[in-house]
């Protein structure tokens, strides 16, 4: 399960800033997998196209191997997003470059940046007089890292909805299906995602 709280601020029509705290649990939500703080910035370069970046400080719980415990990681990403509408359908396409590294361990100790190219497409259908519009997305991850097997390593599907409450914020509930690729015994994850978002603007 993934649970998060986000504050989103729009200082102008083109800029938005988000600050998020998230907790992720594993093993049937019985053990902490990781928790992190994330700062995101997005700029609408022109109509229907945005550029963004994100910065994440992660406390990751390593429960395997000889040395276990919490590790400090830092991740950043660069995004390009295009969206458009056709009738009642809303479509969004995102290209993301992602780079994650464990803090305090250098390449001479065998730690190299864990990098991904991520391609994501999402779709929403807007029902008239209905607040719980369904949303679906599909994403594929292409991994590259020095000394590791590179290529497509997992995909992720999600289905869910958002519910906006006036003067309160937005509640989100999603189911995610994630599966590893190109390995003999792929890991499959079924994830429930809960999120609360409070948005405000000053323009």
Coordinates of C-alpha atoms in Angstrom, one line a residue:
X1 CA 0.0 0.0 0.0
X2 CA 1.1 3.6 -0.8
X3 CA -0.3 6.4 1.3
X4 CA 0.6 10.1 0.7
X5 CA -0.3 13.7 1.4
X6 CA 0.5 16.5 -1.0
X7 CA 0.3 20.3 -1.0
X8 CA 0.1 21.9 -4.4
X9 CA 0.7 25.6 -5.0
X10 CA 0.1 27.6 -8.2
X11 CA 1.8 31.0 -8.1
X12 CA 0.7 31.7 -11.7
X13 CA -1.2 30.0 -14.5
X14 CA 2.0 28.4 -15.9
X15 CA 3.8 27.3 -12.8
X16 CA 2.9 24.8 -10.1
X17 CA 4.9 23.5 -7.1
X18 CA 4.1 20.3 -5.2
X19 CA 5.4 19.0 -1.9
X20 CA 4.5 15.4 -1.0
X21 CA 5.1 13.0 1.9
X22 CA 4.6 9.3 1.1
X23 CA 4.8 6.0 3.0
X24 CA 5.0 2.7 1.1
X25 CA 4.4 -0.7 2.8
X26 CA 5.2 -4.2 1.6
X27 CA 4.6 -7.8 2.5
X28 CA 0.8 -7.4 2.7
X29 CA 1.3 -3.9 4.2
X30 CA 3.0 -5.3 7.3
X31 CA 6.5 -3.9 6.8
X32 CA 7.8 -0.4 5.8
X33 CA 9.3 -0.5 2.3
X34 CA 10.3 3.2 2.1
X35 CA 9.1 6.7 2.9
X36 CA 10.1 9.8 1.2
X37 CA 9.8 13.6 0.8
X38 CA 9.3 14.9 -2.7
X39 CA 9.4 18.3 -4.3
X40 CA 8.0 18.8 -7.8
X41 CA 8.0 21.8 -10.1
X42 CA 6.0 22.0 -13.4
X43 CA 6.0 24.7 -16.0
X44 CA 3.4 24.9 -18.9
X45 CA 5.8 25.7 -21.8
X46 CA 2.9 26.1 -24.2
X47 CA -0.7 24.9 -24.6
X48 CA -1.1 21.2 -23.8
X49 CA 2.7 20.7 -23.1
X50 CA 4.5 21.0 -19.8
X51 CA 8.0 20.5 -18.5
X52 CA 8.7 19.3 -15.0
X53 CA 11.3 18.1 -12.5
X54 CA 11.1 16.3 -9.2
X55 CA 13.5 15.8 -6.3
X56 CA 13.0 13.0 -3.8
X57 CA 14.8 12.1 -0.5
X58 CA 14.1 8.5 0.3
X59 CA 14.5 6.3 3.4
X60 CA 14.5 2.8 2.0
X61 CA 14.2 -0.2 4.3
X62 CA 16.5 -3.0 3.1
X63 CA 15.3 -6.3 4.5
X64 CA 17.5 -8.6 2.4
X65 CA 21.2 -9.5 2.5
X66 CA 23.8 -9.4 5.2
X67 CA 23.5 -5.7 5.9
X68 CA 19.9 -4.6 6.6
X69 CA 18.2 -1.4 7.7
X70 CA 17.3 2.0 6.4
X71 CA 19.3 3.4 3.5
X72 CA 19.4 7.0 2.3
X73 CA 18.7 7.6 -1.4
X74 CA 18.2 10.6 -3.6
X75 CA 16.2 10.6 -6.8
X76 CA 15.6 13.3 -9.4
X77 CA 13.5 13.2 -12.6
X78 CA 12.9 15.3 -15.7
X79 CA 9.5 15.2 -17.4
X80 CA 7.9 16.2 -20.6
X81 CA 4.1 15.9 -20.6
X82 CA 1.5 16.4 -23.5
X83 CA -2.3 16.2 -23.0
X84 CA -5.3 16.6 -25.1
X85 CA -9.1 15.9 -25.2
X86 CA -11.3 14.0 -27.6
X87 CA -15.0 14.3 -26.7
X88 CA -15.4 13.1 -23.2
X89 CA -12.0 11.5 -23.1
X90 CA -8.8 13.1 -21.7
X91 CA -5.5 11.8 -22.7
X92 CA -2.0 12.4 -21.3
X93 CA 1.4 11.2 -22.3
X94 CA 4.5 11.5 -20.2
X95 CA 8.2 11.0 -21.0
X96 CA 10.4 10.8 -17.8
X97 CA 14.1 10.5 -17.2
X98 CA 14.8 9.2 -13.7
X99 CA 18.1 9.0 -11.7
X100 CA 18.4 7.4 -8.3
X101 CA 21.5 6.9 -6.1
X102 CA 22.3 5.8 -2.6
X103 CA 23.8 8.5 -0.5
X104 CA 27.2 8.0 1.2
X105 CA 28.4 5.3 -1.2
X106 CA 30.7 6.2 -4.1
X107 CA 31.1 4.5 -7.5
X108 CA 34.5 3.1 -6.2
X109 CA 32.4 1.1 -3.7
X110 CA 30.3 -0.3 -6.5
X111 CA 27.4 2.2 -6.4
X112 CA 26.3 3.6 -9.7
X113 CA 23.3 5.7 -10.6
X114 CA 20.1 3.6 -11.1
X115 CA 18.6 5.2 -14.2
X116 CA 15.3 4.7 -16.0
X117 CA 13.5 6.1 -19.1
X118 CA 9.8 5.8 -18.4
X119 CA 7.0 6.1 -20.9
X120 CA 3.5 6.6 -19.6
X121 CA 0.1 7.0 -21.2
X122 CA -3.1 7.7 -19.3
X123 CA -6.8 8.2 -20.1
X124 CA -9.8 9.6 -18.2
X125 CA -13.5 9.5 -19.2
X126 CA -15.6 12.4 -18.0
X127 CA -19.2 11.5 -17.1
X128 CA -21.7 14.2 -17.0
X129 CA -23.0 15.0 -13.5
X130 CA -20.6 12.4 -12.0
X131 CA -17.6 13.2 -9.8
X132 CA -15.9 9.8 -9.8
X133 CA -14.5 9.8 -13.4
X134 CA -12.5 6.6 -14.0
X135 CA -8.8 6.9 -14.9
X136 CA -6.5 4.3 -16.4
X137 CA -2.8 4.4 -17.1
X138 CA 0.0 2.2 -18.5
X139 CA 3.7 2.7 -18.0
X140 CA 6.8 0.9 -19.1
X141 CA 10.3 1.2 -17.5
X142 CA 13.6 1.0 -19.4
X143 CA 16.5 0.5 -17.0
X144 CA 20.2 1.3 -17.5
X145 CA 23.0 1.1 -14.9
X146 CA 26.7 0.4 -15.1
X147 CA 27.4 -3.3 -14.3
X148 CA 23.8 -4.4 -14.5
X149 CA 21.5 -6.0 -17.1
X150 CA 19.9 -3.1 -19.0
X151 CA 16.6 -2.9 -21.0
X152 CA 12.9 -3.0 -20.2
X153 CA 12.6 -4.2 -16.6
X154 CA 9.0 -3.7 -15.6
X155 CA 5.6 -2.3 -16.5
X156 CA 2.8 -0.8 -14.3
X157 CA -0.9 -0.5 -14.9
X158 CA -3.2 1.6 -12.7
X159 CA -7.0 2.1 -12.4
X160 CA -8.8 4.5 -10.0
X161 CA -10.5 7.8 -9.5
X162 CA -10.3 11.1 -7.7
X163 CA -13.0 12.8 -5.6
X164 CA -12.9 16.6 -5.1
X165 CA -14.4 18.2 -2.1
X166 CA -14.9 21.9 -2.2
X167 CA -12.7 23.9 0.2
X168 CA -11.1 20.6 1.4
X169 CA -9.1 19.1 -1.3
X170 CA -8.9 15.9 -3.5
X171 CA -9.0 12.3 -2.4
X172 CA -7.6 9.6 -4.7
X173 CA -7.9 5.9 -4.7
X174 CA -6.1 3.7 -7.2
X175 CA -5.2 0.0 -7.8
X176 CA -1.8 -0.6 -9.3
X177 CA -0.5 -3.8 -11.0
X178 CA 3.2 -4.0 -11.4
X179 CA 5.3 -6.8 -13.0
X180 CA 9.0 -7.2 -13.7
X181 CA 10.2 -8.1 -17.2
X182 CA 12.9 -10.2 -18.8
X183 CA 13.7 -12.3 -15.7
X184 CA 12.9 -16.0 -15.0
X185 CA 10.8 -15.4 -11.8
X186 CA 9.3 -11.9 -12.2
X187 CA 8.1 -10.1 -9.1
X188 CA 4.4 -9.1 -9.3
X189 CA 3.0 -6.4 -7.0
X190 CA -0.6 -5.5 -6.3
X191 CA -0.8 -2.1 -4.8
X192 CA -3.5 0.1 -3.2
X193 CA -2.7 3.8 -3.4
X194 CA -4.4 6.4 -1.2
X195 CA -3.7 10.1 -1.6
X196 CA -4.9 13.4 -0.3
X197 CA -4.1 16.6 -2.2
X198 CA -4.7 20.2 -1.1
X199 CA -4.3 22.8 -3.8
X200 CA -4.3 26.6 -3.6
X201 CA -3.2 29.5 -5.8
X202 CA -2.3 33.2 -5.4
X203 CA -2.9 34.6 -8.9

